[in-house]
PDB file of N, CA and C in Angstrom:
ATOM      1  N   MET A   1      -5.527  21.482  -8.605  1.00 62.00           N
ATOM      2  CA  MET A   1      -4.944  21.146  -7.323  1.00 62.00           C
ATOM      3  C   MET A   1      -5.300  19.699  -6.972  1.00 62.00           C
ATOM      4  N   ALA A   2      -4.317  18.927  -6.577  1.00 71.00           N
ATOM      5  CA  ALA A   2      -4.503  17.518  -6.269  1.00 71.00           C
ATOM      6  C   ALA A   2      -5.198  17.338  -4.923  1.00 71.00           C
ATOM      7  N   THR A   3      -5.829  16.191  -4.771  1.00 84.00           N
ATOM      8  CA  THR A   3      -6.451  15.843  -3.500  1.00 84.00           C
ATOM      9  C   THR A   3      -5.383  15.286  -2.555  1.00 84.00           C
ATOM     10  N   ALA A   4      -5.758  15.128  -1.287  1.00 86.00           N
ATOM     11  CA  ALA A   4      -4.823  14.563  -0.309  1.00 86.00           C
ATOM     12  C   ALA A   4      -4.416  13.144  -0.714  1.00 86.00           C
ATOM     13  N   ILE A   5      -5.375  12.363  -1.199  1.00 88.00           N
ATOM     14  CA  ILE A   5      -5.039  11.003  -1.619  1.00 88.00           C
ATOM     15  C   ILE A   5      -4.109  11.028  -2.833  1.00 88.00           C
ATOM     16  N   GLY A   6      -4.328  11.978  -3.729  1.00 91.00           N
ATOM     17  CA  GLY A   6      -3.457  12.111  -4.890  1.00 91.00           C
ATOM     18  C   GLY A   6      -2.040  12.453  -4.498  1.00 91.00           C
ATOM     19  N   GLU A   7      -1.903  13.343  -3.527  1.00 90.00           N
ATOM     20  CA  GLU A   7      -0.574  13.716  -3.044  1.00 90.00           C
ATOM     21  C   GLU A   7       0.116  12.527  -2.375  1.00 90.00           C
ATOM     22  N   LYS A   8      -0.653  11.733  -1.607  1.00 91.00           N
ATOM     23  CA  LYS A   8      -0.066  10.558  -0.957  1.00 91.00           C
ATOM     24  C   LYS A   8       0.370   9.524  -1.997  1.00 91.00           C
ATOM     25  N   ILE A   9      -0.457   9.316  -3.001  1.00 94.00           N
ATOM     26  CA  ILE A   9      -0.105   8.343  -4.043  1.00 94.00           C
ATOM     27  C   ILE A   9       1.171   8.779  -4.749  1.00 94.00           C
ATOM     28  N   ARG A  10       1.256  10.051  -5.115  1.00 93.00           N
ATOM     29  CA  ARG A  10       2.463  10.551  -5.778  1.00 93.00           C
ATOM     30  C   ARG A  10       3.685  10.394  -4.863  1.00 93.00           C
ATOM     31  N   ALA A  11       3.544  10.777  -3.599  1.00 92.00           N
ATOM     32  CA  ALA A  11       4.668  10.705  -2.662  1.00 92.00           C
ATOM     33  C   ALA A  11       5.136   9.261  -2.468  1.00 92.00           C
ATOM     34  N   GLN A  12       4.194   8.342  -2.298  1.00 92.00           N
ATOM     35  CA  GLN A  12       4.565   6.941  -2.105  1.00 92.00           C
ATOM     36  C   GLN A  12       5.183   6.360  -3.376  1.00 92.00           C
ATOM     37  N   ARG A  13       4.626   6.731  -4.518  1.00 94.00           N
ATOM     38  CA  ARG A  13       5.166   6.238  -5.795  1.00 94.00           C
ATOM     39  C   ARG A  13       6.610   6.699  -5.966  1.00 94.00           C
ATOM     40  N   LYS A  14       6.856   7.964  -5.665  1.00 95.00           N
ATOM     41  CA  LYS A  14       8.214   8.501  -5.810  1.00 95.00           C
ATOM     42  C   LYS A  14       9.159   7.903  -4.775  1.00 95.00           C
ATOM     43  N   LEU A  15       8.649   7.669  -3.562  1.00 90.00           N
ATOM     44  CA  LEU A  15       9.452   7.049  -2.513  1.00 90.00           C
ATOM     45  C   LEU A  15       9.944   5.672  -2.960  1.00 90.00           C
ATOM     46  N   LEU A  16       9.084   4.950  -3.655  1.00 92.00           N
ATOM     47  CA  LEU A  16       9.444   3.621  -4.156  1.00 92.00           C
ATOM     48  C   LEU A  16      10.115   3.664  -5.528  1.00 92.00           C
ATOM     49  N   LYS A  17      10.291   4.885  -6.042  1.00 96.00           N
ATOM     50  CA  LYS A  17      10.946   5.098  -7.331  1.00 96.00           C
ATOM     51  C   LYS A  17      10.227   4.369  -8.468  1.00 96.00           C
ATOM     52  N   LEU A  18       8.890   4.479  -8.450  1.00 96.00           N
ATOM     53  CA  LEU A  18       8.074   3.888  -9.504  1.00 96.00           C
ATOM     54  C   LEU A  18       7.616   4.978 -10.465  1.00 96.00           C
ATOM     55  N   THR A  19       7.607   4.659 -11.724  1.00 96.00           N
ATOM     56  CA  THR A  19       7.045   5.575 -12.705  1.00 96.00           C
ATOM     57  C   THR A  19       5.526   5.390 -12.712  1.00 96.00           C
ATOM     58  N   LEU A  20       4.835   6.304 -13.376  1.00 96.00           N
ATOM     59  CA  LEU A  20       3.392   6.143 -13.545  1.00 96.00           C
ATOM     60  C   LEU A  20       3.092   4.820 -14.238  1.00 96.00           C
ATOM     61  N   ASP A  21       3.862   4.506 -15.272  1.00 96.00           N
ATOM     62  CA  ASP A  21       3.682   3.256 -16.012  1.00 96.00           C
ATOM     63  C   ASP A  21       3.861   2.036 -15.112  1.00 96.00           C
ATOM     64  N   GLN A  22       4.892   2.053 -14.285  1.00 96.00           N
ATOM     65  CA  GLN A  22       5.160   0.913 -13.417  1.00 96.00           C
ATOM     66  C   GLN A  22       4.048   0.711 -12.388  1.00 96.00           C
ATOM     67  N   LEU A  23       3.596   1.802 -11.775  1.00 97.00           N
ATOM     68  CA  LEU A  23       2.511   1.678 -10.808  1.00 97.00           C
ATOM     69  C   LEU A  23       1.233   1.208 -11.492  1.00 97.00           C
ATOM     70  N   ALA A  24       0.980   1.739 -12.664  1.00 96.00           N
ATOM     71  CA  ALA A  24      -0.206   1.321 -13.412  1.00 96.00           C
ATOM     72  C   ALA A  24      -0.151  -0.187 -13.693  1.00 96.00           C
ATOM     73  N   GLU A  25       0.991  -0.669 -14.128  1.00 96.00           N
ATOM     74  CA  GLU A  25       1.136  -2.090 -14.431  1.00 96.00           C
ATOM     75  C   GLU A  25       0.939  -2.945 -13.181  1.00 96.00           C
ATOM     76  N   LYS A  26       1.539  -2.542 -12.073  1.00 96.00           N
ATOM     77  CA  LYS A  26       1.454  -3.319 -10.833  1.00 96.00           C
ATOM     78  C   LYS A  26       0.044  -3.336 -10.254  1.00 96.00           C
ATOM     79  N   THR A  27      -0.762  -2.339 -10.585  1.00 95.00           N
ATOM     80  CA  THR A  27      -2.107  -2.247 -10.010  1.00 95.00           C
ATOM     81  C   THR A  27      -3.215  -2.606 -11.000  1.00 95.00           C
ATOM     82  N   GLY A  28      -2.838  -2.964 -12.216  1.00 94.00           N
ATOM     83  CA  GLY A  28      -3.838  -3.295 -13.217  1.00 94.00           C
ATOM     84  C   GLY A  28      -4.633  -2.078 -13.652  1.00 94.00           C
ATOM     85  N   SER A  29      -3.973  -0.940 -13.678  1.00 93.00           N
ATOM     86  CA  SER A  29      -4.614   0.325 -14.057  1.00 93.00           C
ATOM     87  C   SER A  29      -3.935   0.883 -15.300  1.00 93.00           C
ATOM     88  N   SER A  30      -4.472   1.954 -15.811  1.00 94.00           N
ATOM     89  CA  SER A  30      -3.809   2.644 -16.915  1.00 94.00           C
ATOM     90  C   SER A  30      -2.957   3.780 -16.343  1.00 94.00           C
ATOM     91  N   LYS A  31      -1.988   4.188 -17.123  1.00 95.00           N
ATOM     92  CA  LYS A  31      -1.139   5.313 -16.730  1.00 95.00           C
ATOM     93  C   LYS A  31      -1.989   6.558 -16.530  1.00 95.00           C
ATOM     94  N   SER A  32      -2.953   6.784 -17.409  1.00 94.00           N
ATOM     95  CA  SER A  32      -3.788   7.984 -17.295  1.00 94.00           C
ATOM     96  C   SER A  32      -4.646   7.948 -16.028  1.00 94.00           C
ATOM     97  N   TYR A  33      -5.083   6.764 -15.609  1.00 93.00           N
ATOM     98  CA  TYR A  33      -5.871   6.644 -14.380  1.00 93.00           C
ATOM     99  C   TYR A  33      -5.026   7.044 -13.175  1.00 93.00           C
ATOM    100  N   ILE A  34      -3.798   6.545 -13.116  1.00 94.00           N
ATOM    101  CA  ILE A  34      -2.900   6.894 -12.008  1.00 94.00           C
ATOM    102  C   ILE A  34      -2.608   8.394 -12.037  1.00 94.00           C
ATOM    103  N   TRP A  35      -2.361   8.939 -13.225  1.00 95.00           N
ATOM    104  CA  TRP A  35      -2.108  10.381 -13.348  1.00 95.00           C
ATOM    105  C   TRP A  35      -3.309  11.168 -12.820  1.00 95.00           C
ATOM    106  N   GLU A  36      -4.508  10.750 -13.180  1.00 93.00           N
ATOM    107  CA  GLU A  36      -5.708  11.454 -12.716  1.00 93.00           C
ATOM    108  C   GLU A  36      -5.839  11.378 -11.203  1.00 93.00           C
ATOM    109  N   LEU A  37      -5.553  10.214 -10.620  1.00 92.00           N
ATOM    110  CA  LEU A  37      -5.597  10.105  -9.159  1.00 92.00           C
ATOM    111  C   LEU A  37      -4.639  11.086  -8.509  1.00 92.00           C
ATOM    112  N   GLU A  38      -3.475  11.222  -9.091  1.00 94.00           N
ATOM    113  CA  GLU A  38      -2.448  12.091  -8.522  1.00 94.00           C
ATOM    114  C   GLU A  38      -2.723  13.575  -8.747  1.00 94.00           C
ATOM    115  N   ASN A  39      -3.407  13.926  -9.819  1.00 93.00           N
ATOM    116  CA  ASN A  39      -3.467  15.330 -10.220  1.00 93.00           C
ATOM    117  C   ASN A  39      -4.836  15.987 -10.253  1.00 93.00           C
ATOM    118  N   ARG A  40      -5.891  15.257 -10.375  1.00 89.00           N
ATOM    119  CA  ARG A  40      -7.223  15.862 -10.491  1.00 89.00           C
ATOM    120  C   ARG A  40      -7.703  16.385  -9.140  1.00 89.00           C
ATOM    121  N   PRO A  41      -8.443  17.494  -9.153  1.00 84.00           N
ATOM    122  CA  PRO A  41      -8.936  18.062  -7.894  1.00 84.00           C
ATOM    123  C   PRO A  41     -10.032  17.220  -7.238  1.00 84.00           C
ATOM    124  N   VAL A  42     -10.754  16.437  -8.008  1.00 75.00           N
ATOM    125  CA  VAL A  42     -11.792  15.572  -7.462  1.00 75.00           C
ATOM    126  C   VAL A  42     -11.636  14.194  -8.093  1.00 75.00           C
ATOM    127  N   VAL A  43     -11.408  13.213  -7.239  1.00 73.00           N
ATOM    128  CA  VAL A  43     -11.306  11.842  -7.729  1.00 73.00           C
ATOM    129  C   VAL A  43     -12.148  10.939  -6.838  1.00 73.00           C
ATOM    130  N   ARG A  44     -12.701   9.928  -7.445  1.00 81.00           N
ATOM    131  CA  ARG A  44     -13.474   8.924  -6.700  1.00 81.00           C
ATOM    132  C   ARG A  44     -13.005   7.542  -7.145  1.00 81.00           C
ATOM    133  N   PRO A  45     -11.850   7.129  -6.642  1.00 85.00           N
ATOM    134  CA  PRO A  45     -11.323   5.834  -7.060  1.00 85.00           C
ATOM    135  C   PRO A  45     -12.149   4.691  -6.474  1.00 85.00           C
ATOM    136  N   SER A  46     -12.140   3.580  -7.169  1.00 88.00           N
ATOM    137  CA  SER A  46     -12.853   2.411  -6.663  1.00 88.00           C
ATOM    138  C   SER A  46     -12.087   1.820  -5.482  1.00 88.00           C
ATOM    139  N   ALA A  47     -12.819   1.140  -4.617  1.00 89.00           N
ATOM    140  CA  ALA A  47     -12.196   0.496  -3.457  1.00 89.00           C
ATOM    141  C   ALA A  47     -11.164  -0.531  -3.914  1.00 89.00           C
ATOM    142  N   GLU A  48     -11.471  -1.228  -4.999  1.00 92.00           N
ATOM    143  CA  GLU A  48     -10.555  -2.235  -5.523  1.00 92.00           C
ATOM    144  C   GLU A  48      -9.229  -1.608  -5.963  1.00 92.00           C
ATOM    145  N   LYS A  49      -9.288  -0.486  -6.662  1.00 92.00           N
ATOM    146  CA  LYS A  49      -8.056   0.165  -7.138  1.00 92.00           C
ATOM    147  C   LYS A  49      -7.235   0.695  -5.963  1.00 92.00           C
ATOM    148  N   ILE A  50      -7.910   1.293  -4.985  1.00 93.00           N
ATOM    149  CA  ILE A  50      -7.185   1.809  -3.827  1.00 93.00           C
ATOM    150  C   ILE A  50      -6.542   0.660  -3.056  1.00 93.00           C
ATOM    151  N   ALA A  51      -7.239  -0.448  -2.935  1.00 93.00           N
ATOM    152  CA  ALA A  51      -6.671  -1.617  -2.253  1.00 93.00           C
ATOM    153  C   ALA A  51      -5.431  -2.122  -2.983  1.00 93.00           C
ATOM    154  N   ARG A  52      -5.480  -2.151  -4.305  1.00 94.00           N
ATOM    155  CA  ARG A  52      -4.311  -2.598  -5.084  1.00 94.00           C
ATOM    156  C   ARG A  52      -3.133  -1.640  -4.918  1.00 94.00           C
ATOM    157  N   ILE A  53      -3.417  -0.352  -4.946  1.00 95.00           N
ATOM    158  CA  ILE A  53      -2.357   0.647  -4.775  1.00 95.00           C
ATOM    159  C   ILE A  53      -1.750   0.526  -3.383  1.00 95.00           C
ATOM    160  N   ALA A  54      -2.589   0.400  -2.375  1.00 93.00           N
ATOM    161  CA  ALA A  54      -2.099   0.256  -0.999  1.00 93.00           C
ATOM    162  C   ALA A  54      -1.212  -0.974  -0.862  1.00 93.00           C
ATOM    163  N   GLU A  55      -1.618  -2.068  -1.499  1.00 91.00           N
ATOM    164  CA  GLU A  55      -0.832  -3.298  -1.432  1.00 91.00           C
ATOM    165  C   GLU A  55       0.544  -3.110  -2.078  1.00 91.00           C
ATOM    166  N   VAL A  56       0.587  -2.469  -3.229  1.00 94.00           N
ATOM    167  CA  VAL A  56       1.870  -2.210  -3.894  1.00 94.00           C
ATOM    168  C   VAL A  56       2.761  -1.342  -3.014  1.00 94.00           C
ATOM    169  N   PHE A  57       2.168  -0.361  -2.361  1.00 93.00           N
ATOM    170  CA  PHE A  57       2.937   0.557  -1.517  1.00 93.00           C
ATOM    171  C   PHE A  57       3.284  -0.041  -0.156  1.00 93.00           C
ATOM    172  N   GLY A  58       2.581  -1.106   0.246  1.00 87.00           N
ATOM    173  CA  GLY A  58       2.798  -1.671   1.575  1.00 87.00           C
ATOM    174  C   GLY A  58       2.215  -0.790   2.662  1.00 87.00           C
ATOM    175  N   VAL A  59       1.110  -0.135   2.352  1.00 88.00           N
ATOM    176  CA  VAL A  59       0.418   0.720   3.321  1.00 88.00           C
ATOM    177  C   VAL A  59      -1.029   0.240   3.430  1.00 88.00           C
ATOM    178  N   THR A  60      -1.768   0.822   4.353  1.00 87.00           N
ATOM    179  CA  THR A  60      -3.171   0.462   4.497  1.00 87.00           C
ATOM    180  C   THR A  60      -4.038   1.372   3.630  1.00 87.00           C
ATOM    181  N   VAL A  61      -5.204   0.875   3.296  1.00 88.00           N
ATOM    182  CA  VAL A  61      -6.187   1.685   2.584  1.00 88.00           C
ATOM    183  C   VAL A  61      -6.570   2.881   3.458  1.00 88.00           C
ATOM    184  N   GLU A  62      -6.683   2.632   4.744  1.00 86.00           N
ATOM    185  CA  GLU A  62      -7.045   3.705   5.673  1.00 86.00           C
ATOM    186  C   GLU A  62      -6.043   4.863   5.615  1.00 86.00           C
ATOM    187  N   PHE A  63      -4.771   4.523   5.515  1.00 86.00           N
ATOM    188  CA  PHE A  63      -3.750   5.564   5.418  1.00 86.00           C
ATOM    189  C   PHE A  63      -3.965   6.419   4.171  1.00 86.00           C
ATOM    190  N   LEU A  64      -4.205   5.767   3.058  1.00 88.00           N
ATOM    191  CA  LEU A  64      -4.401   6.517   1.814  1.00 88.00           C
ATOM    192  C   LEU A  64      -5.664   7.375   1.860  1.00 88.00           C
ATOM    193  N   MET A  65      -6.734   6.852   2.465  1.00 87.00           N
ATOM    194  CA  MET A  65      -8.021   7.535   2.434  1.00 87.00           C
ATOM    195  C   MET A  65      -8.179   8.622   3.500  1.00 87.00           C
ATOM    196  N   ASP A  66      -7.415   8.553   4.577  1.00 81.00           N
ATOM    197  CA  ASP A  66      -7.556   9.508   5.678  1.00 81.00           C
ATOM    198  C   ASP A  66      -6.781  10.788   5.364  1.00 81.00           C
ATOM    199  N   ASP A  67      -7.504  11.846   5.067  1.00 75.00           N
ATOM    200  CA  ASP A  67      -6.874  13.122   4.699  1.00 75.00           C
ATOM    201  C   ASP A  67      -6.027  13.700   5.828  1.00 75.00           C
ATOM    202  N   ASP A  68      -6.362  13.375   7.069  1.00 71.00           N
ATOM    203  CA  ASP A  68      -5.631  13.925   8.211  1.00 71.00           C
ATOM    204  C   ASP A  68      -4.352  13.167   8.529  1.00 71.00           C
ATOM    205  N   LYS A  69      -4.232  11.962   8.035  1.00 68.00           N
ATOM    206  CA  LYS A  69      -3.067  11.130   8.340  1.00 68.00           C
ATOM    207  C   LYS A  69      -1.977  11.373   7.303  1.00 68.00           C
ATOM    208  N   GLN A  70      -0.905  11.987   7.738  1.00 66.00           N
ATOM    209  CA  GLN A  70       0.185  12.314   6.818  1.00 66.00           C
ATOM    210  C   GLN A  70       1.375  11.373   6.930  1.00 66.00           C
ATOM    211  N   GLU A  71       1.484  10.675   8.041  1.00 70.00           N
ATOM    212  CA  GLU A  71       2.612   9.771   8.262  1.00 70.00           C
ATOM    213  C   GLU A  71       2.112   8.340   8.375  1.00 70.00           C
ATOM    214  N   PHE A  72       2.849   7.407   7.810  1.00 66.00           N
ATOM    215  CA  PHE A  72       2.532   5.991   7.922  1.00 66.00           C
ATOM    216  C   PHE A  72       3.231   5.483   9.166  1.00 66.00           C
ATOM    217  N   SER A  73       2.466   5.144  10.195  1.00 60.00           N
ATOM    218  CA  SER A  73       3.019   4.807  11.504  1.00 60.00           C
ATOM    219  C   SER A  73       3.384   3.333  11.638  1.00 60.00           C
ATOM    220  N   GLY A  74       4.052   3.029  12.726  1.00 66.00           N
ATOM    221  CA  GLY A  74       4.380   1.642  13.040  1.00 66.00           C
ATOM    222  C   GLY A  74       3.127   0.806  13.218  1.00 66.00           C
ATOM    223  N   ALA A  75       2.100   1.382  13.817  1.00 70.00           N
ATOM    224  CA  ALA A  75       0.836   0.665  13.990  1.00 70.00           C
ATOM    225  C   ALA A  75       0.213   0.342  12.631  1.00 70.00           C
ATOM    226  N   ASP A  76       0.331   1.273  11.691  1.00 67.00           N
ATOM    227  CA  ASP A  76      -0.165   1.026  10.336  1.00 67.00           C
ATOM    228  C   ASP A  76       0.618  -0.110   9.679  1.00 67.00           C
ATOM    229  N   ALA A  77       1.929  -0.112   9.862  1.00 68.00           N
ATOM    230  CA  ALA A  77       2.769  -1.159   9.288  1.00 68.00           C
ATOM    231  C   ALA A  77       2.408  -2.519   9.883  1.00 68.00           C
ATOM    232  N   ASP A  78       2.103  -2.540  11.180  1.00 74.00           N
ATOM    233  CA  ASP A  78       1.686  -3.786  11.817  1.00 74.00           C
ATOM    234  C   ASP A  78       0.401  -4.322  11.187  1.00 74.00           C
ATOM    235  N   LYS A  79      -0.550  -3.426  10.899  1.00 76.00           N
ATOM    236  CA  LYS A  79      -1.803  -3.846  10.258  1.00 76.00           C
ATOM    237  C   LYS A  79      -1.525  -4.497   8.909  1.00 76.00           C
ATOM    238  N   VAL A  80      -0.641  -3.887   8.135  1.00 68.00           N
ATOM    239  CA  VAL A  80      -0.294  -4.444   6.824  1.00 68.00           C
ATOM    240  C   VAL A  80       0.325  -5.826   6.992  1.00 68.00           C
ATOM    241  N   PHE A  81       1.254  -5.936   7.927  1.00 74.00           N
ATOM    242  CA  PHE A  81       1.926  -7.218   8.162  1.00 74.00           C
ATOM    243  C   PHE A  81       0.923  -8.297   8.560  1.00 74.00           C
ATOM    244  N   PHE A  82       0.052  -7.995   9.520  1.00 72.00           N
ATOM    245  CA  PHE A  82      -0.902  -8.993   9.992  1.00 72.00           C
ATOM    246  C   PHE A  82      -1.931  -9.360   8.928  1.00 72.00           C
ATOM    247  N   ARG A  83      -2.280  -8.428   8.081  1.00 76.00           N
ATOM    248  CA  ARG A  83      -3.175  -8.763   6.970  1.00 76.00           C
ATOM    249  C   ARG A  83      -2.502  -9.730   6.008  1.00 76.00           C
ATOM    250  N   ARG A  84      -1.214  -9.493   5.771  1.00 75.00           N
ATOM    251  CA  ARG A  84      -0.474 -10.401   4.873  1.00 75.00           C
ATOM    252  C   ARG A  84      -0.373 -11.791   5.484  1.00 75.00           C
ATOM    253  N   VAL A  85      -0.100 -11.864   6.777  1.00 76.00           N
ATOM    254  CA  VAL A  85       0.006 -13.151   7.457  1.00 76.00           C
ATOM    255  C   VAL A  85      -1.329 -13.881   7.410  1.00 76.00           C
ATOM    256  N   SER A  86      -2.411 -13.157   7.593  1.00 79.00           N
ATOM    257  CA  SER A  86      -3.728 -13.795   7.620  1.00 79.00           C
ATOM    258  C   SER A  86      -4.098 -14.419   6.277  1.00 79.00           C
ATOM    259  N   ARG A  87      -3.471 -13.987   5.200  1.00 79.00           N
ATOM    260  CA  ARG A  87      -3.768 -14.530   3.873  1.00 79.00           C
ATOM    261  C   ARG A  87      -2.886 -15.722   3.496  1.00 79.00           C
ATOM    262  N   LEU A  88      -1.911 -16.040   4.341  1.00 83.00           N
ATOM    263  CA  LEU A  88      -1.025 -17.162   4.042  1.00 83.00           C
ATOM    264  C   LEU A  88      -1.761 -18.489   4.193  1.00 83.00           C
ATOM    265  N   ASP A  89      -1.371 -19.461   3.363  1.00 88.00           N
ATOM    266  CA  ASP A  89      -1.937 -20.801   3.544  1.00 88.00           C
ATOM    267  C   ASP A  89      -1.287 -21.440   4.776  1.00 88.00           C
ATOM    268  N   ALA A  90      -1.823 -22.561   5.217  1.00 87.00           N
ATOM    269  CA  ALA A  90      -1.380 -23.200   6.459  1.00 87.00           C
ATOM    270  C   ALA A  90       0.101 -23.554   6.439  1.00 87.00           C
ATOM    271  N   THR A  91       0.602 -24.023   5.302  1.00 89.00           N
ATOM    272  CA  THR A  91       2.012 -24.412   5.197  1.00 89.00           C
ATOM    273  C   THR A  91       2.929 -23.207   5.357  1.00 89.00           C
ATOM    274  N   LYS A  92       2.640 -22.131   4.645  1.00 87.00           N
ATOM    275  CA  LYS A  92       3.474 -20.935   4.741  1.00 87.00           C
ATOM    276  C   LYS A  92       3.368 -20.297   6.126  1.00 87.00           C
ATOM    277  N   ARG A  93       2.188 -20.376   6.706  1.00 84.00           N
ATOM    278  CA  ARG A  93       2.005 -19.821   8.047  1.00 84.00           C
ATOM    279  C   ARG A  93       2.850 -20.602   9.064  1.00 84.00           C
ATOM    280  N   ALA A  94       2.897 -21.912   8.923  1.00 85.00           N
ATOM    281  CA  ALA A  94       3.715 -22.748   9.806  1.00 85.00           C
ATOM    282  C   ALA A  94       5.196 -22.437   9.622  1.00 85.00           C
ATOM    283  N   GLN A  95       5.613 -22.214   8.370  1.00 87.00           N
ATOM    284  CA  GLN A  95       7.009 -21.859   8.106  1.00 87.00           C
ATOM    285  C   GLN A  95       7.353 -20.523   8.761  1.00 87.00           C
ATOM    286  N   LEU A  96       6.457 -19.566   8.653  1.00 85.00           N
ATOM    287  CA  LEU A  96       6.688 -18.257   9.267  1.00 85.00           C
ATOM    288  C   LEU A  96       6.761 -18.392  10.781  1.00 85.00           C
ATOM    289  N   GLU A  97       5.867 -19.174  11.357  1.00 84.00           N
ATOM    290  CA  GLU A  97       5.862 -19.400  12.808  1.00 84.00           C
ATOM    291  C   GLU A  97       7.186 -20.009  13.258  1.00 84.00           C
ATOM    292  N   LYS A  98       7.674 -20.993  12.498  1.00 86.00           N
ATOM    293  CA  LYS A  98       8.951 -21.653  12.815  1.00 86.00           C
ATOM    294  C   LYS A  98      10.097 -20.642  12.745  1.00 86.00           C
ATOM    295  N   PHE A  99      10.094 -19.821  11.711  1.00 86.00           N
ATOM    296  CA  PHE A  99      11.139 -18.798  11.560  1.00 86.00           C
ATOM    297  C   PHE A  99      11.092 -17.805  12.724  1.00 86.00           C
ATOM    298  N   LEU A 100       9.899 -17.337  13.059  1.00 83.00           N
ATOM    299  CA  LEU A 100       9.763 -16.373  14.154  1.00 83.00           C
ATOM    300  C   LEU A 100      10.220 -16.977  15.482  1.00 83.00           C
ATOM    301  N   ASN A 101       9.885 -18.236  15.692  1.00 83.00           N
ATOM    302  CA  ASN A 101      10.338 -18.902  16.919  1.00 83.00           C
ATOM    303  C   ASN A 101      11.864 -18.995  16.943  1.00 83.00           C
ATOM    304  N   ALA A 102      12.479 -19.263  15.803  1.00 84.00           N
ATOM    305  CA  ALA A 102      13.941 -19.390  15.734  1.00 84.00           C
ATOM    306  C   ALA A 102      14.640 -18.069  16.035  1.00 84.00           C
ATOM    307  N   ILE A 103      14.109 -16.972  15.519  1.00 85.00           N
ATOM    308  CA  ILE A 103      14.783 -15.686  15.750  1.00 85.00           C
ATOM    309  C   ILE A 103      14.410 -15.061  17.093  1.00 85.00           C
ATOM    310  N   ASP A 104      13.346 -15.572  17.696  1.00 79.00           N
ATOM    311  CA  ASP A 104      12.896 -15.030  18.981  1.00 79.00           C
ATOM    312  C   ASP A 104      13.386 -15.866  20.154  1.00 79.00           C
ATOM    313  N   ASP A 105      14.245 -16.821  19.864  1.00 69.00           N
ATOM    314  CA  ASP A 105      14.743 -17.710  20.898  1.00 69.00           C
ATOM    315  C   ASP A 105      15.697 -16.962  21.812  1.00 69.00           C
ATOM    316  N   ASP A 106      15.244 -16.674  23.034  1.00 62.00           N
ATOM    317  CA  ASP A 106      16.052 -15.902  23.981  1.00 62.00           C
ATOM    318  C   ASP A 106      16.942 -16.776  24.847  1.00 62.00           C
ATOM    319  N   ASP A 107      16.878 -18.081  24.707  1.00 52.00           N
ATOM    320  CA  ASP A 107      17.667 -18.994  25.547  1.00 52.00           C
ATOM    321  C   ASP A 107      19.112 -18.970  25.202  1.00 52.00           C
TER     322      ASP A 107
END
């Protein structure tokens, strides 16, 4: 019987139409490692691997790790977005700011 995190990984992978091989490649993991995460009754993935999987899925690590959280909410999506923005260099951040100002122009 799979763990809650394994079920979430499988569901997100299928939602994005990724094969085990594709997810493994995108996360720097092996196919067997991803299979074990999805199917083994007890798994203890590294924080680094979970972070990579969350990034590929566009979800938070907290979402994957929280057994009680079954839905990825708008607040969760905002966290992902703001984390991505915080990693941008100054030039890209300025470009994003300019774009946001252009589309938010209510005048």
